[in-house]
CSV table of C-alpha atoms in Angstrom, one decimal:
chain,number,residue,atom,x,y,z
A,62,MET,CA,0.0,0.0,0.0
A,63,SER,CA,1.3,3.5,-0.8
A,64,GLN,CA,1.8,6.1,1.8
A,65,PRO,CA,-1.1,7.9,3.4
A,66,VAL,CA,-2.5,11.1,1.8
A,67,LEU,CA,-2.7,12.6,5.3
A,68,SER,CA,-1.0,11.7,8.6
A,69,VAL,CA,-2.1,13.5,11.7
A,70,SER,CA,-0.4,13.1,15.0
A,71,GLY,CA,-0.9,14.8,18.3
A,72,LEU,CA,-2.9,17.6,16.7
A,73,ALA,CA,-4.5,20.2,19.0
A,74,LYS,CA,-6.4,23.4,18.7
A,75,ASP,CA,-7.1,25.0,22.1
A,76,TYR,CA,-9.6,27.8,22.4
A,77,GLY,CA,-8.5,28.2,26.0
A,78,ASN,CA,-11.8,27.4,27.8
A,79,GLY,CA,-11.7,23.6,27.3
A,80,GLN,CA,-13.1,24.0,23.8
A,81,GLY,CA,-11.3,22.9,20.7
A,82,CYS,CA,-9.8,19.6,19.7
A,83,PHE,CA,-7.0,17.6,21.4
A,84,ASP,CA,-4.7,14.6,20.9
A,85,ILE,CA,-5.9,13.8,17.4
A,86,ASP,CA,-4.1,11.0,15.6
A,87,PHE,CA,-5.1,9.2,12.3
A,88,GLU,CA,-4.0,8.4,8.8
A,89,LEU,CA,-6.0,8.7,5.6
A,90,TYR,CA,-5.3,6.8,2.4
A,91,ALA,CA,-6.4,7.5,-1.2
A,92,GLY,CA,-9.9,6.4,-1.9
A,93,GLU,CA,-10.9,6.4,1.7
A,94,VAL,CA,-13.9,8.3,3.2
A,95,LEU,CA,-13.5,9.1,6.9
A,96,CYS,CA,-16.5,10.5,8.8
A,97,ILE,CA,-16.2,12.5,12.0
A,98,VAL,CA,-19.3,12.2,14.1
A,99,GLY,CA,-20.3,13.6,17.5
A,100,GLU,CA,-22.7,16.0,19.0
A,101,SER,CA,-22.7,19.8,18.4
A,102,GLY,CA,-19.8,21.4,20.1
A,103,SER,CA,-17.7,18.2,20.2
A,104,GLY,CA,-15.0,19.9,18.1
A,105,LYS,CA,-15.7,18.2,14.8
A,106,SER,CA,-15.7,21.4,12.7
A,107,THR,CA,-12.8,22.8,14.6
A,108,LEU,CA,-10.8,19.7,13.7
A,109,LEU,CA,-11.8,19.9,10.1
A,110,SER,CA,-10.8,23.6,9.8
A,111,THR,CA,-7.5,22.9,11.6
A,112,LEU,CA,-6.7,20.0,9.3
A,113,ALA,CA,-7.4,22.2,6.3
A,114,GLY,CA,-5.2,25.0,7.7
A,115,ARG,CA,-8.1,27.4,8.1
A,116,LEU,CA,-7.4,27.5,11.8
A,117,ARG,CA,-3.9,27.6,13.2
A,118,ALA,CA,-3.0,24.4,15.1
A,119,ASP,CA,-1.5,24.9,18.6
A,120,SER,CA,0.5,21.7,18.5
A,121,GLY,CA,0.9,18.5,16.6
A,122,SER,CA,1.6,17.6,13.0
A,123,VAL,CA,-0.5,17.2,9.8
A,124,ARG,CA,1.6,15.8,7.0
A,125,PHE,CA,0.1,15.9,3.5
A,126,CYS,CA,1.5,13.9,0.6
A,127,ASP,CA,0.8,15.6,-2.7
A,128,ARG,CA,0.3,14.0,-6.1
A,129,ASP,CA,4.0,14.0,-6.8
A,130,GLY,CA,4.8,12.2,-3.5
A,131,ARG,CA,6.1,15.3,-1.8
A,132,GLN,CA,5.4,15.7,1.9
A,133,HIS,CA,4.1,19.0,3.3
A,134,GLU,CA,3.8,19.8,7.0
A,135,LEU,CA,0.6,21.7,7.0
A,136,THR,CA,0.9,23.3,10.4
A,137,GLU,CA,4.1,25.1,9.4
A,138,LEU,CA,3.1,26.1,5.9
A,139,ALA,CA,3.4,29.7,4.7
A,140,GLU,CA,0.0,31.2,3.7
A,141,ALA,CA,0.8,31.5,0.0
A,142,GLU,CA,1.8,27.8,-0.2
A,143,ARG,CA,-1.2,26.8,1.7
A,144,ARG,CA,-3.4,28.7,-0.7
A,145,ARG,CA,-1.7,27.0,-3.7
A,146,LEU,CA,-2.3,23.5,-2.2
A,147,ALA,CA,-5.9,24.4,-1.3
A,148,ARG,CA,-6.5,25.4,-4.9
A,149,SER,CA,-4.8,22.4,-6.6
A,150,GLU,CA,-4.8,19.5,-4.2
A,151,TRP,CA,-7.8,20.0,-1.9
A,152,GLY,CA,-11.4,20.9,-1.9
A,153,PHE,CA,-13.5,22.3,1.0
A,154,VAL,CA,-17.2,21.8,0.8
A,155,THR,CA,-19.1,23.9,3.4
A,156,GLN,CA,-22.4,23.1,5.0
A,157,HIS,CA,-24.1,26.1,3.5
A,158,ALA,CA,-23.4,26.2,-0.2
A,159,ARG,CA,-23.6,30.0,-0.2
A,160,ASP,CA,-20.4,30.1,1.9
A,161,GLY,CA,-18.6,28.0,-0.6
A,162,LEU,CA,-19.8,29.5,-3.8
A,163,ARG,CA,-19.4,32.9,-5.4
A,164,MET,CA,-23.0,34.0,-5.6
A,165,GLY,CA,-22.5,36.9,-7.9
A,166,VAL,CA,-21.0,35.1,-10.9
A,167,SER,CA,-22.4,32.4,-13.1
A,168,ALA,CA,-22.4,28.7,-12.4
A,169,GLY,CA,-19.9,28.2,-15.2
A,170,ALA,CA,-17.6,30.8,-13.6
A,171,ASN,CA,-17.9,29.1,-10.3
A,172,VAL,CA,-16.7,25.8,-11.7
A,173,SER,CA,-13.9,27.4,-13.9
A,174,GLU,CA,-12.4,29.6,-11.2
A,175,ARG,CA,-10.0,27.0,-9.8
A,176,LEU,CA,-8.9,25.9,-13.3
A,177,MET,CA,-8.1,29.5,-14.2
A,178,ALA,CA,-6.2,29.9,-10.9
A,179,LEU,CA,-4.1,27.0,-12.1
A,180,GLY,CA,-3.3,28.8,-15.3
A,181,GLN,CA,-5.9,27.5,-17.8
A,182,ARG,CA,-6.9,30.4,-20.2
A,183,HIS,CA,-8.6,28.8,-23.2
A,184,TYR,CA,-12.2,30.2,-22.9
A,185,GLY,CA,-13.9,27.5,-25.0
A,186,GLN,CA,-12.1,24.7,-23.2
A,187,LEU,CA,-12.9,26.2,-19.7
A,188,ARG,CA,-16.6,26.5,-20.8
A,189,GLU,CA,-16.7,22.9,-22.0
A,190,THR,CA,-15.1,21.5,-18.9
A,191,ALA,CA,-17.5,23.5,-16.7
A,192,ALA,CA,-20.5,22.2,-18.8
A,193,GLN,CA,-19.2,18.6,-18.4
A,194,TRP,CA,-18.9,19.0,-14.6
A,195,LEU,CA,-22.4,20.5,-14.4
A,196,GLU,CA,-23.7,17.3,-16.1
A,197,LYS,CA,-21.6,15.1,-13.8
A,198,VAL,CA,-23.4,16.6,-10.8
A,199,GLU,CA,-26.7,16.4,-12.7
A,200,ILE,CA,-27.3,20.0,-13.5
A,201,SER,CA,-28.2,20.7,-17.1
A,202,ARG,CA,-25.5,22.5,-19.1
A,203,GLU,CA,-28.1,25.0,-20.1
A,204,ARG,CA,-27.8,26.5,-16.6
A,205,LEU,CA,-24.1,27.3,-17.3
A,206,ASP,CA,-24.8,31.1,-17.4
A,207,ASP,CA,-27.2,31.2,-14.5
A,208,ARG,CA,-26.2,32.5,-11.2
A,209,PRO,CA,-26.2,30.1,-8.2
A,210,SER,CA,-28.8,32.4,-6.5
A,211,ALA,CA,-31.3,31.0,-9.1
A,212,PHE,CA,-30.6,27.4,-8.0
A,213,SER,CA,-32.3,25.3,-5.3
A,214,GLY,CA,-30.4,24.4,-2.2
A,215,GLY,CA,-29.7,20.9,-3.5
A,216,MET,CA,-28.4,22.2,-6.8
A,217,GLN,CA,-26.2,24.8,-5.1
A,218,GLN,CA,-24.7,22.0,-3.0
A,219,ARG,CA,-24.0,19.9,-6.1
A,220,LEU,CA,-22.5,23.0,-7.8
A,221,GLN,CA,-20.2,23.4,-4.9
A,222,ILE,CA,-19.1,19.8,-5.3
A,223,ALA,CA,-18.3,20.5,-9.0
A,224,ARG,CA,-16.5,23.7,-8.2
A,225,ASN,CA,-14.3,21.7,-5.7
A,226,LEU,CA,-13.7,18.6,-7.7
A,227,VAL,CA,-12.9,20.1,-11.2
A,228,THR,CA,-9.2,20.3,-10.4
A,229,GLN,CA,-9.3,16.6,-9.4
A,230,PRO,CA,-8.0,17.2,-5.8
A,231,ARG,CA,-6.4,14.5,-3.8
A,232,LEU,CA,-8.3,15.3,-0.7
A,233,VAL,CA,-11.7,16.9,0.0
A,234,PHE,CA,-12.9,18.3,3.3
A,235,MET,CA,-16.7,18.4,3.8
A,236,ASP,CA,-18.5,20.0,6.7
A,237,GLU,CA,-22.1,18.6,7.1
A,238,PRO,CA,-22.6,18.6,3.3
A,239,THR,CA,-26.0,17.0,3.6
A,240,GLY,CA,-27.2,19.1,6.5
A,241,GLY,CA,-29.7,21.3,4.8
A,242,LEU,CA,-30.9,18.9,2.1
A,243,ASP,CA,-34.2,17.1,2.1
A,244,VAL,CA,-33.9,13.3,1.9
A,245,SER,CA,-34.5,12.7,-1.8
A,246,VAL,CA,-31.8,15.3,-2.6
A,247,GLN,CA,-29.6,13.8,0.0
A,248,ALA,CA,-29.9,10.3,-1.6
A,249,ARG,CA,-28.9,11.8,-4.9
A,250,PHE,CA,-25.9,13.6,-3.3
A,251,LEU,CA,-24.7,10.4,-1.6
A,252,ASP,CA,-24.9,8.5,-4.8
A,253,LEU,CA,-23.0,11.2,-6.7
A,254,LEU,CA,-20.3,11.4,-4.0
A,255,ARG,CA,-19.9,7.6,-3.9
A,256,ARG,CA,-19.3,7.5,-7.6
A,257,LEU,CA,-16.9,10.4,-7.7
A,258,VAL,CA,-14.8,8.8,-4.9
A,259,HIS,CA,-14.8,5.5,-6.7
A,260,ASP,CA,-14.0,6.9,-10.1
A,261,SER,CA,-11.3,9.3,-9.1
A,262,GLY,CA,-9.8,7.7,-5.9
A,263,ILE,CA,-10.0,10.9,-3.9
A,264,ALA,CA,-9.8,10.9,-0.1
A,265,VAL,CA,-12.7,12.5,1.8
A,266,ILE,CA,-12.9,13.7,5.4
A,267,MET,CA,-16.5,14.5,6.2
A,268,VAL,CA,-18.1,15.9,9.4
A,269,THR,CA,-21.6,14.7,9.8
A,270,HIS,CA,-24.1,14.1,12.6
A,271,ASP,CA,-25.9,11.6,10.4
A,272,LEU,CA,-24.8,8.1,11.3
A,273,GLY,CA,-26.8,6.7,8.3
A,274,VAL,CA,-24.7,8.8,5.9
A,275,ALA,CA,-21.5,7.6,7.7
A,276,ARG,CA,-22.6,4.0,7.2
A,277,LEU,CA,-23.3,4.3,3.5
A,278,LEU,CA,-20.2,6.4,2.6
A,279,ALA,CA,-17.4,6.0,5.0
A,280,GLN,CA,-15.1,3.0,5.6
A,281,ARG,CA,-13.9,4.6,8.8
A,282,THR,CA,-15.3,6.8,11.5
A,283,LEU,CA,-14.0,8.9,14.3
A,284,VAL,CA,-16.4,9.5,17.2
A,285,MET,CA,-15.7,12.8,19.0
A,286,GLN,CA,-16.8,14.0,22.4
A,287,ARG,CA,-15.6,17.2,24.2
A,288,GLY,CA,-12.8,17.8,21.7
A,289,ARG,CA,-11.3,14.3,21.8
A,290,VAL,CA,-11.6,11.2,19.7
A,291,VAL,CA,-13.3,8.6,22.0
A,292,GLU,CA,-13.5,5.8,19.4
A,293,ALA,CA,-12.0,5.3,16.0
A,294,GLY,CA,-12.4,2.3,13.7
A,295,LEU,CA,-14.3,0.8,10.8
A,296,THR,CA,-17.7,2.5,10.4
A,297,ASP,CA,-19.7,-0.7,10.5
A,298,GLN,CA,-17.8,-1.9,13.6
A,299,ILE,CA,-18.5,1.4,15.5
A,300,LEU,CA,-22.2,1.3,14.5
A,301,ASP,CA,-22.7,-2.4,15.2
A,302,ASP,CA,-20.4,-2.9,18.2
A,303,PRO,CA,-19.7,0.5,19.7
A,304,GLN,CA,-17.2,0.3,22.7
A,305,HIS,CA,-17.2,3.7,24.3
A,306,PRO,CA,-20.1,4.8,26.5
A,307,TYR,CA,-20.6,7.9,24.3
A,308,SER,CA,-20.6,5.9,21.0
A,309,GLN,CA,-23.1,3.5,22.5
A,310,LEU,CA,-25.3,6.4,23.5
A,311,LEU,CA,-25.0,7.9,20.0
A,312,VAL,CA,-25.8,4.6,18.2
A,313,SER,CA,-28.7,3.8,20.5
A,314,SER,CA,-30.2,7.2,19.8
A,315,ILE,CA,-30.7,6.7,16.1
A,316,LEU,CA,-34.2,6.9,14.9
A,317,GLN,CA,-35.1,3.7,13.0
A,318,ALA,CA,-37.0,4.6,9.8
B,269,MET,CA,-4.8,-28.9,3.9
B,270,ASN,CA,-5.1,-25.4,2.6
B,271,LEU,CA,-6.1,-23.3,5.6
B,272,LEU,CA,-7.8,-20.0,4.8
B,273,ILE,CA,-9.2,-19.1,8.3
B,274,ASP,CA,-7.3,-19.7,11.5
B,275,ALA,CA,-9.1,-18.2,14.5
B,276,ARG,CA,-7.8,-19.0,17.9
B,277,GLN,CA,-9.0,-18.5,21.5
B,278,LEU,CA,-11.5,-15.8,20.7
B,279,SER,CA,-13.3,-14.1,23.6
B,280,LYS,CA,-16.0,-11.5,23.4
B,281,THR,CA,-18.0,-9.8,26.1
B,282,PHE,CA,-20.5,-7.1,25.4
B,283,VAL,CA,-20.4,-4.3,28.0
B,284,LEU,CA,-23.6,-2.2,28.0
B,285,HIS,CA,-22.7,1.2,29.4
B,286,GLN,CA,-26.3,2.3,29.1
B,287,GLN,CA,-27.2,-0.5,31.5
B,288,GLY,CA,-24.8,0.4,34.2
B,289,GLY,CA,-21.9,-1.5,32.6
B,290,LEU,CA,-23.7,-4.8,32.4
B,291,ALA,CA,-21.3,-7.4,31.0
B,292,LEU,CA,-22.6,-10.2,28.7
B,293,PRO,CA,-20.0,-12.8,27.9
B,294,VAL,CA,-20.8,-14.3,24.5
B,295,LEU,CA,-17.7,-16.0,23.3
B,296,SER,CA,-15.0,-17.5,25.4
B,297,ASP,CA,-12.0,-19.3,24.1
B,298,VAL,CA,-13.4,-20.2,20.7
B,299,SER,CA,-11.1,-21.6,18.0
B,300,LEU,CA,-12.1,-22.3,14.4
B,301,GLN,CA,-10.0,-23.4,11.4
B,302,VAL,CA,-11.5,-23.6,7.9
B,303,ALA,CA,-9.8,-24.9,4.8
B,304,ALA,CA,-10.4,-24.2,1.1
B,305,GLY,CA,-13.4,-26.1,-0.2
B,306,GLU,CA,-15.0,-26.6,3.2
B,307,CYS,CA,-18.4,-25.3,4.4
B,308,VAL,CA,-18.7,-25.0,8.1
B,309,ALA,CA,-22.2,-24.7,9.6
B,310,LEU,CA,-22.3,-22.9,13.0
B,311,THR,CA,-24.8,-24.4,15.3
B,312,GLY,CA,-25.9,-23.9,18.9
B,313,PRO,CA,-28.9,-22.5,20.7
B,314,SER,CA,-30.2,-19.0,20.1
B,315,GLY,CA,-27.9,-16.6,21.9
B,316,ALA,CA,-25.0,-19.0,21.9
B,317,GLY,CA,-22.9,-16.6,19.8
B,318,LYS,CA,-23.1,-18.0,16.2
B,319,SER,CA,-23.8,-14.6,14.8
B,320,THR,CA,-21.2,-12.9,17.0
B,321,LEU,CA,-18.6,-15.4,15.9
B,322,LEU,CA,-19.4,-14.7,12.2
B,323,LYS,CA,-19.3,-11.0,12.8
B,324,ALA,CA,-16.0,-11.2,14.7
B,325,LEU,CA,-14.4,-13.1,11.8
B,326,TYR,CA,-15.4,-10.2,9.5
B,327,ALA,CA,-14.1,-7.7,12.1
B,328,ASN,CA,-17.6,-6.2,12.3
B,329,TYR,CA,-17.4,-7.0,16.0
B,330,LEU,CA,-14.3,-6.5,18.0
B,331,VAL,CA,-13.0,-9.4,20.1
B,332,ALA,CA,-11.5,-8.9,23.5
B,333,SER,CA,-8.8,-11.4,23.0
B,334,GLY,CA,-7.6,-14.0,20.5
B,335,SER,CA,-6.4,-13.9,16.9
B,336,ILE,CA,-8.3,-14.1,13.6
B,337,ARG,CA,-5.8,-15.0,10.9
B,338,ILE,CA,-7.1,-14.8,7.4
B,339,ARG,CA,-5.2,-15.9,4.3
B,340,HIS,CA,-5.1,-12.8,2.2
B,341,GLN,CA,-3.1,-12.7,-1.1
B,342,GLN,CA,-0.4,-15.2,0.1
B,343,GLN,CA,-0.1,-13.6,3.5
B,344,TRP,CA,-1.8,-14.0,6.9
B,345,VAL,CA,-3.7,-10.9,8.2
B,346,ASP,CA,-4.9,-10.9,11.8
B,347,MET,CA,-8.3,-9.2,11.6
B,348,ALA,CA,-8.2,-8.7,15.4
B,349,THR,CA,-5.3,-6.3,15.2
B,350,ALA,CA,-5.2,-5.1,11.5
B,351,GLN,CA,-5.5,-1.5,10.5
B,352,ALA,CA,-8.8,-0.3,9.0
B,353,HIS,CA,-7.5,0.0,5.5
B,354,GLU,CA,-6.0,-3.5,5.7
B,355,ILE,CA,-9.4,-4.9,6.9
B,356,ALA,CA,-11.0,-3.1,4.0
B,357,ALA,CA,-8.6,-4.7,1.5
B,358,VAL,CA,-9.3,-8.2,3.0
B,359,ARG,CA,-13.0,-7.6,2.7
B,360,ARG,CA,-12.7,-6.3,-0.9
B,361,HIS,CA,-10.5,-9.2,-2.2
B,362,THR,CA,-10.7,-12.1,0.1
B,363,MET,CA,-13.7,-12.3,2.5
B,364,GLY,CA,-17.3,-11.6,1.6
B,365,TYR,CA,-20.3,-11.4,3.9
B,366,VAL,CA,-23.9,-12.1,3.1
B,367,SER,CA,-26.2,-10.6,5.7
B,368,GLN,CA,-29.9,-10.9,5.9
B,369,PHE,CA,-30.4,-7.2,5.3
B,370,LEU,CA,-29.6,-5.1,2.3
B,371,ARG,CA,-28.0,-1.7,3.2
B,372,VAL,CA,-27.4,0.5,0.2
B,373,ILE,CA,-27.6,4.1,-1.0
B,374,PRO,CA,-31.3,4.7,-1.8
B,375,ARG,CA,-31.2,5.8,-5.4
B,376,VAL,CA,-28.8,3.1,-6.8
B,377,SER,CA,-30.3,0.5,-9.2
B,378,ALA,CA,-30.3,-3.3,-8.3
B,379,LEU,CA,-27.9,-3.9,-11.3
B,380,ASP,CA,-25.4,-1.4,-10.1
B,381,ILE,CA,-25.6,-2.6,-6.5
B,382,VAL,CA,-24.7,-6.1,-7.6
B,383,ALA,CA,-22.0,-5.0,-10.1
B,384,GLU,CA,-20.2,-2.8,-7.6
B,385,PRO,CA,-17.9,-5.5,-6.1
B,386,LEU,CA,-16.7,-6.4,-9.5
B,387,LEU,CA,-15.9,-2.8,-10.3
B,388,GLU,CA,-13.8,-2.8,-7.2
B,389,TRP,CA,-12.0,-5.8,-8.6
B,390,GLY,CA,-11.1,-3.8,-11.7
B,391,TYR,CA,-13.7,-5.2,-14.1
B,392,SER,CA,-14.9,-2.9,-16.8
B,393,ALA,CA,-18.4,-1.4,-16.2
B,394,GLN,CA,-19.8,-3.4,-19.2
B,395,GLU,CA,-18.4,-6.7,-18.0
B,396,ALA,CA,-19.5,-6.1,-14.4
B,397,GLN,CA,-23.0,-5.2,-15.5
B,398,GLN,CA,-23.2,-8.2,-17.7
B,399,GLN,CA,-22.2,-10.6,-14.9
B,400,ALA,CA,-24.5,-8.7,-12.5
B,401,GLY,CA,-27.4,-9.3,-14.9
B,402,ALA,CA,-26.6,-13.0,-15.1
B,403,TRP,CA,-26.6,-13.3,-11.3
B,404,LEU,CA,-29.9,-11.5,-10.9
B,405,ALA,CA,-31.4,-13.7,-13.7
B,406,ARG,CA,-30.2,-16.8,-12.0
B,407,LEU,CA,-31.7,-15.6,-8.7
B,408,ASN,CA,-35.1,-15.0,-10.5
B,409,ILE,CA,-35.0,-11.2,-10.3
B,410,GLY,CA,-36.9,-10.2,-13.5
B,411,GLU,CA,-35.1,-7.9,-15.9
B,412,ARG,CA,-37.8,-5.2,-15.5
B,413,LEU,CA,-36.5,-4.7,-11.9
B,414,TRP,CA,-32.8,-4.4,-12.7
B,415,SER,CA,-32.9,-0.6,-13.2
B,416,LEU,CA,-34.9,0.0,-10.1
B,417,PRO,CA,-33.5,0.7,-6.6
B,418,PRO,CA,-34.3,-2.3,-4.4
B,419,ALA,CA,-35.9,-0.2,-1.6
B,420,THR,CA,-39.4,-1.1,-2.9
B,421,PHE,CA,-38.6,-4.8,-3.5
B,422,SER,CA,-40.1,-7.6,-1.3
B,423,GLY,CA,-38.0,-9.0,1.5
B,424,GLY,CA,-37.2,-12.1,-0.5
B,425,GLU,CA,-36.2,-10.0,-3.6
B,426,GLN,CA,-34.0,-7.8,-1.5
B,427,GLN,CA,-32.3,-10.8,0.1
B,428,ARG,CA,-31.6,-12.3,-3.3
B,429,VAL,CA,-30.1,-8.9,-4.5
B,430,ASN,CA,-28.0,-9.1,-1.4
B,431,ILE,CA,-26.8,-12.6,-2.1
B,432,ALA,CA,-25.9,-11.7,-5.7
B,433,ARG,CA,-23.9,-8.7,-4.4
B,434,GLY,CA,-22.2,-10.8,-1.7
B,435,MET,CA,-21.2,-13.7,-3.9
B,436,ILE,CA,-20.6,-12.2,-7.4
B,437,ALA,CA,-16.9,-11.5,-6.8
B,438,PRO,CA,-15.1,-14.9,-6.5
B,439,ARG,CA,-13.7,-14.2,-3.1
B,440,PRO,CA,-11.8,-17.1,-1.4
B,441,ILE,CA,-13.9,-16.8,1.8
B,442,LEU,CA,-17.6,-16.4,2.2
B,443,LEU,CA,-19.4,-15.7,5.5
B,444,LEU,CA,-23.2,-16.3,5.3
B,445,ASP,CA,-25.7,-15.3,7.9
B,446,GLU,CA,-29.0,-17.1,7.2
B,447,PRO,CA,-28.7,-16.6,3.4
B,448,THR,CA,-31.9,-18.6,2.7
B,449,ALA,CA,-34.0,-17.2,5.6
B,450,SER,CA,-36.8,-15.6,3.7
B,451,LEU,CA,-36.7,-17.5,0.4
B,452,ASP,CA,-39.2,-19.9,-1.2
B,453,ALA,CA,-38.1,-23.5,-2.0
B,454,ALA,CA,-37.2,-22.7,-5.6
B,455,ASN,CA,-34.9,-19.8,-4.7
B,456,ARG,CA,-33.5,-21.7,-1.8
B,457,ALA,CA,-32.4,-24.4,-4.2
B,458,VAL,CA,-30.7,-21.8,-6.4
B,459,VAL,CA,-28.8,-20.4,-3.4
B,460,ILE,CA,-27.8,-23.9,-2.4
B,461,SER,CA,-26.3,-24.5,-5.8
B,462,LEU,CA,-24.5,-21.2,-5.7
B,463,MET,CA,-22.9,-22.1,-2.4
B,464,ARG,CA,-21.9,-25.6,-3.7
B,465,GLU,CA,-20.3,-24.0,-6.7
B,466,ALA,CA,-18.4,-21.6,-4.5
B,467,ARG,CA,-17.0,-24.7,-2.6
B,468,GLN,CA,-16.1,-26.4,-5.8
B,469,ARG,CA,-14.0,-23.4,-6.9
B,470,GLY,CA,-12.1,-23.7,-3.6
B,471,ALA,CA,-13.8,-21.1,-1.5
B,472,ALA,CA,-14.1,-21.6,2.3
B,473,LEU,CA,-17.6,-21.0,3.6
B,474,VAL,CA,-18.8,-20.4,7.1
B,475,GLY,CA,-22.5,-20.0,7.7
B,476,ILE,CA,-25.5,-20.0,9.9
B,477,PHE,CA,-28.3,-22.1,8.4
B,478,HIS,CA,-31.4,-22.5,10.5
B,479,ASP,CA,-33.0,-24.6,7.8
B,480,GLU,CA,-31.7,-28.1,8.3
B,481,ASP,CA,-32.2,-29.1,4.7
B,482,THR,CA,-30.0,-26.2,3.5
B,483,ARG,CA,-27.4,-27.1,6.2
B,484,ASP,CA,-27.4,-30.8,5.1
B,485,ALA,CA,-27.1,-29.8,1.4
B,486,VAL,CA,-24.1,-27.5,1.7
B,487,ALA,CA,-22.2,-28.1,5.0
B,488,SER,CA,-19.2,-30.3,5.1
B,489,ARG,CA,-18.8,-30.0,8.8
B,490,ILE,CA,-20.8,-28.7,11.9
B,491,PHE,CA,-19.2,-26.4,14.4
B,492,GLN,CA,-21.0,-26.2,17.7
B,493,VAL,CA,-20.3,-22.7,19.2
B,494,PRO,CA,-19.4,-23.4,22.8
B,495,LEU,CA,-21.4,-21.6,25.4
B,496,ALA,CA,-19.5,-18.7,27.0
B,497,HIS,CA,-18.9,-19.1,30.7
B,498,ALA,CA,-19.5,-16.1,32.9
B,499,GLY,CA,-16.5,-14.4,34.4
B,500,HIS,CA,-14.3,-14.8,31.4
B,501,ALA,CA,-13.9,-11.3,30.0
């Protein structure tokens, strides 16, 4: 097996009042989906933002292996280099699509932006790539020139996926991506994401409070409580044979449909 | 003898933290070896730990002690201590699990659900779909259903989709939890033939078969899961 895309050890972000995330260790390989679950305030989103370099870590190490096999220590990266990696090697899908999209420009421009940032200039080609990606996320190419503000919430979320995946990143961070979607749109989103992971071998770290989503998408799960990982392992093992009292509580609280 | 499963001295106790830390010993000191071409039927009274043993072999349940060595691509992998991505690789290539319940993404068609394991083996989409169609046809799932998501199928149809998905990739080890539970006689006969064919190609099977006729038809050996004794955690 090749080396992990991401190796995290001893990572901490301390807000000072006991809030934050502490003692985080895990490795993530290409093609893996890792879910982070836990109640509100357990530090899930803080961990995600710290991993992605959006928040400065207080201690520990996050090593990222880029597509050329070079290692980068993300906690010590200069801002310019972090931005370059964020554009070319990562994606970040936010819970509210409006935070992750540029609402004032067309859908096509939203998808093309990262390609242009990487130096692509050919207008016709950019437009064609953007149209293909809209179709991949099941938005008609006729909507290319429409602004995202004219899209439904589910379409905006899919547009955000296209915008993030167009540069074929190695690693995508997702913060509650299905949070605001109704269930039929959520099913479509899960199917889409599963196919994209399978086809392109990207690695995904997803924060979710939905254990059903974790079971369907993620091979591995971290359970967080009060800023710490209380249980880590295969998703089906954690859901079917949870060990920690908090994991047992979480699993026993699922509504059976 | 070509051993594929070598599980030794497995113990498992469920600790229910919601019930004040109540400890339920289910397995204590269980060892099981299975060779290529064998089919071992797990037996024992309800609650004796048949299902727990099967799930422990698949690393779906964690054992408290013991080793679960699985022959995976010319090497032994201990499922009790392996890393998550190693377990995922063993499940993808070496050890399949057929449960009673189908758990899949809601919108995916029956054909794609069955074809998926072959895609993970590197088959082309066309070849995988062709084989998936053949499996569904053999299990009497009519072609008009193939493009539909199985959520609306009957219990028996869902179970047959599940069997096709679990058995389509020719993995060397198959774990089967009541594979014929909700099937009629004709479909039970099909599943029995499929299990026999798997044995003939050299697969090792471990299963729970409540139905005695099915057990007699496929099992080469009975393994009585020993009752756990209290106090052994």
